[in-house]
Every structure is written in structure tokens, then in C-alpha cells.
mmCIF file with all atom_site columns, C-alpha atoms in Angstrom:
data_model
loop_
_atom_site.group_PDB
_atom_site.id
_atom_site.type_symbol
_atom_site.label_atom_id
_atom_site.label_alt_id
_atom_site.label_comp_id
_atom_site.label_asym_id
_atom_site.label_entity_id
_atom_site.label_seq_id
_atom_site.pdbx_PDB_ins_code
_atom_site.Cartn_x
_atom_site.Cartn_y
_atom_site.Cartn_z
_atom_site.occupancy
_atom_site.B_iso_or_equiv
_atom_site.pdbx_formal_charge
_atom_site.auth_seq_id
_atom_site.auth_comp_id
_atom_site.auth_asym_id
_atom_site.auth_atom_id
_atom_site.pdbx_PDB_model_num
ATOM 1  C CA . UNK A 1 1  ? -38.436 -2.654  64.529 1.00 95.00 ? 1  UNK A CA 1
ATOM 2  C CA . UNK A 1 2  ? -34.517 -3.816  65.921 1.00 96.00 ? 2  UNK A CA 1
ATOM 3  C CA . UNK A 1 3  ? -33.236 -7.446  65.323 1.00 97.00 ? 3  UNK A CA 1
ATOM 4  C CA . UNK A 1 4  ? -30.457 -8.871  67.560 1.00 96.00 ? 4  UNK A CA 1
ATOM 5  C CA . UNK A 1 5  ? -29.305 -11.934 66.495 1.00 97.00 ? 5  UNK A CA 1
ATOM 6  C CA . UNK A 1 6  ? -26.732 -14.450 68.029 1.00 97.00 ? 6  UNK A CA 1
ATOM 7  C CA . UNK A 1 7  ? -25.299 -18.139 67.862 1.00 97.00 ? 7  UNK A CA 1
ATOM 8  C CA . UNK A 1 8  ? -25.823 -19.123 71.629 1.00 96.00 ? 8  UNK A CA 1
ATOM 9  C CA . UNK A 1 9  ? -27.224 -21.650 72.678 1.00 97.00 ? 9  UNK A CA 1
ATOM 10 C CA . UNK A 1 10 ? -31.427 -22.190 71.537 1.00 97.00 ? 10 UNK A CA 1
ATOM 11 C CA . UNK A 1 11 ? -32.985 -19.959 73.841 1.00 95.00 ? 11 UNK A CA 1
ATOM 12 C CA . UNK A 1 12 ? -36.784 -18.057 73.173 1.00 96.00 ? 12 UNK A CA 1
ATOM 13 C CA . UNK A 1 13 ? -37.247 -15.615 76.291 1.00 93.00 ? 13 UNK A CA 1
ATOM 14 C CA . UNK A 1 14 ? -40.786 -15.055 75.266 1.00 93.00 ? 14 UNK A CA 1
ATOM 15 C CA . UNK A 1 15 ? -40.542 -17.832 77.010 1.00 94.00 ? 15 UNK A CA 1
ATOM 16 C CA . UNK A 1 16 ? -39.297 -16.709 80.035 1.00 89.00 ? 16 UNK A CA 1
ATOM 17 C CA . UNK A 1 17 ? -42.099 -17.053 82.677 1.00 88.00 ? 17 UNK A CA 1
ATOM 18 C CA . UNK A 1 18 ? -42.740 -13.147 84.814 1.00 88.00 ? 18 UNK A CA 1
ATOM 19 C CA . UNK A 1 19 ? -40.744 -12.483 87.053 1.00 88.00 ? 19 UNK A CA 1
ATOM 20 C CA . UNK A 1 20 ? -43.069 -11.511 90.410 1.00 88.00 ? 20 UNK A CA 1
ATOM 21 C CA . UNK A 1 21 ? -42.581 -7.505  90.774 1.00 88.00 ? 21 UNK A CA 1
ATOM 22 C CA . UNK A 1 22 ? -44.409 -8.067  94.213 1.00 92.00 ? 22 UNK A CA 1
ATOM 23 C CA . UNK A 1 23 ? -41.821 -9.606  96.134 1.00 92.00 ? 23 UNK A CA 1
ATOM 24 C CA . UNK A 1 24 ? -39.096 -7.405  97.831 1.00 92.00 ? 24 UNK A CA 1
ATOM 25 C CA . UNK A 1 25 ? -35.672 -7.009  96.042 1.00 88.00 ? 25 UNK A CA 1
ATOM 26 C CA . UNK A 1 26 ? -33.449 -9.166  98.557 1.00 91.00 ? 26 UNK A CA 1
ATOM 27 C CA . UNK A 1 27 ? -36.706 -12.276 97.973 1.00 91.00 ? 27 UNK A CA 1
ATOM 28 C CA . UNK A 1 28 ? -36.605 -11.600 93.488 1.00 88.00 ? 28 UNK A CA 1
ATOM 29 C CA . UNK A 1 29 ? -34.865 -14.605 92.244 1.00 84.00 ? 29 UNK A CA 1
ATOM 30 C CA . UNK A 1 30 ? -32.014 -13.415 90.670 1.00 86.00 ? 30 UNK A CA 1
ATOM 31 C CA . UNK A 1 31 ? -32.958 -13.112 86.255 1.00 85.00 ? 31 UNK A CA 1
ATOM 32 C CA . UNK A 1 32 ? -35.089 -12.182 83.744 1.00 82.00 ? 32 UNK A CA 1
ATOM 33 C CA . UNK A 1 33 ? -35.430 -8.228  84.842 1.00 89.00 ? 33 UNK A CA 1
ATOM 34 C CA . UNK A 1 34 ? -34.080 -7.980  81.269 1.00 90.00 ? 34 UNK A CA 1
ATOM 35 C CA . UNK A 1 35 ? -36.978 -10.155 79.533 1.00 91.00 ? 35 UNK A CA 1
ATOM 36 C CA . UNK A 1 36 ? -39.912 -7.940  81.517 1.00 92.00 ? 36 UNK A CA 1
ATOM 37 C CA . UNK A 1 37 ? -38.618 -4.946  80.803 1.00 93.00 ? 37 UNK A CA 1
ATOM 38 C CA . UNK A 1 38 ? -38.196 -5.165  77.014 1.00 92.00 ? 38 UNK A CA 1
ATOM 39 C CA . UNK A 1 39 ? -41.611 -7.474  77.456 1.00 92.00 ? 39 UNK A CA 1
ATOM 40 C CA . UNK A 1 40 ? -42.900 -4.197  78.893 1.00 92.00 ? 40 UNK A CA 1
ATOM 41 C CA . UNK A 1 41 ? -41.514 -0.757  76.575 1.00 93.00 ? 41 UNK A CA 1
ATOM 42 C CA . UNK A 1 42 ? -42.699 -3.484  73.504 1.00 95.00 ? 42 UNK A CA 1
ATOM 43 C CA . UNK A 1 43 ? -45.400 -3.393  70.683 1.00 96.00 ? 43 UNK A CA 1
ATOM 44 C CA . UNK A 1 44 ? -44.914 -7.246  69.482 1.00 96.00 ? 44 UNK A CA 1
ATOM 45 C CA . UNK A 1 45 ? -41.616 -9.348  70.062 1.00 96.00 ? 45 UNK A CA 1
ATOM 46 C CA . UNK A 1 46 ? -41.157 -12.087 67.909 1.00 97.00 ? 46 UNK A CA 1
ATOM 47 C CA . UNK A 1 47 ? -37.932 -14.444 68.772 1.00 97.00 ? 47 UNK A CA 1
ATOM 48 C CA . UNK A 1 48 ? -37.187 -17.372 65.309 1.00 98.00 ? 48 UNK A CA 1
ATOM 49 C CA . UNK A 1 49 ? -34.257 -19.752 65.194 1.00 97.00 ? 49 UNK A CA 1
ATOM 50 C CA . UNK A 1 50 ? -32.572 -19.476 61.829 1.00 96.00 ? 50 UNK A CA 1
ATOM 51 C CA . UNK A 1 51 ? -29.790 -21.139 60.609 1.00 95.00 ? 51 UNK A CA 1
ATOM 52 C CA . UNK A 1 52 ? -28.180 -22.229 64.073 1.00 96.00 ? 52 UNK A CA 1
ATOM 53 C CA . UNK A 1 53 ? -29.413 -18.676 65.292 1.00 97.00 ? 53 UNK A CA 1
ATOM 54 C CA . UNK A 1 54 ? -31.084 -17.416 67.988 1.00 98.00 ? 54 UNK A CA 1
ATOM 55 C CA . UNK A 1 55 ? -33.738 -14.018 66.562 1.00 98.00 ? 55 UNK A CA 1
ATOM 56 C CA . UNK A 1 56 ? -35.465 -11.555 68.227 1.00 97.00 ? 56 UNK A CA 1
ATOM 57 C CA . UNK A 1 57 ? -37.421 -8.652  66.395 1.00 98.00 ? 57 UNK A CA 1
ATOM 58 C CA . UNK A 1 58 ? -38.679 -6.441  69.316 1.00 97.00 ? 58 UNK A CA 1
ATOM 59 C CA . UNK A 1 59 ? -40.888 -3.623  67.293 1.00 97.00 ? 59 UNK A CA 1
ATOM 60 C CA . UNK A 1 60 ? -42.193 -0.300  69.044 1.00 96.00 ? 60 UNK A CA 1
ATOM 61 C CA . UNK A 1 61 ? -44.534 2.396   67.451 1.00 94.00 ? 61 UNK A CA 1
ATOM 62 C CA . UNK A 1 62 ? -43.370 6.074   68.003 1.00 89.00 ? 62 UNK A CA 1
ATOM 63 C CA . UNK A 1 63 ? -46.353 7.438   67.493 1.00 82.00 ? 63 UNK A CA 1
ATOM 64 C CA . UNK A 1 64 ? -47.561 9.274   64.896 1.00 66.00 ? 64 UNK A CA 1
#
């Protein structure tokens, strides 16, 4: 489990649209691939706005 906090503008990455990865790179919009990769690599993502801070928690099972 990893939790990242920042005091930037409110931003819930879970509400971001999925990028269209079927398009050629030159036809894609800039941005959004980092969020896409985190979604694909995490088992669970949670967002909360707590005390004027963004808080994103990522969970990944490492097997066992």
C-alpha cells in the first residue's frame, strides 16, 4: 500500500477518462498515461480530499 498526499488543487484521478491507447502515438492527446499505468498496475485505487489535501492510496498484492 502506498499513499501519496499533496496540497495542490483538488484532483481526483479516478474521474479521469481512460486514454485511447488504440490510436497511434502522434494522434493521442497529451497526458493521462501515468494515471492509466497506475490503474493497470494497482489492484485498488482510492482518492479522498482530506484537510485540503489530495490523498491517493494505491494497493497491490505481491502474492504469497
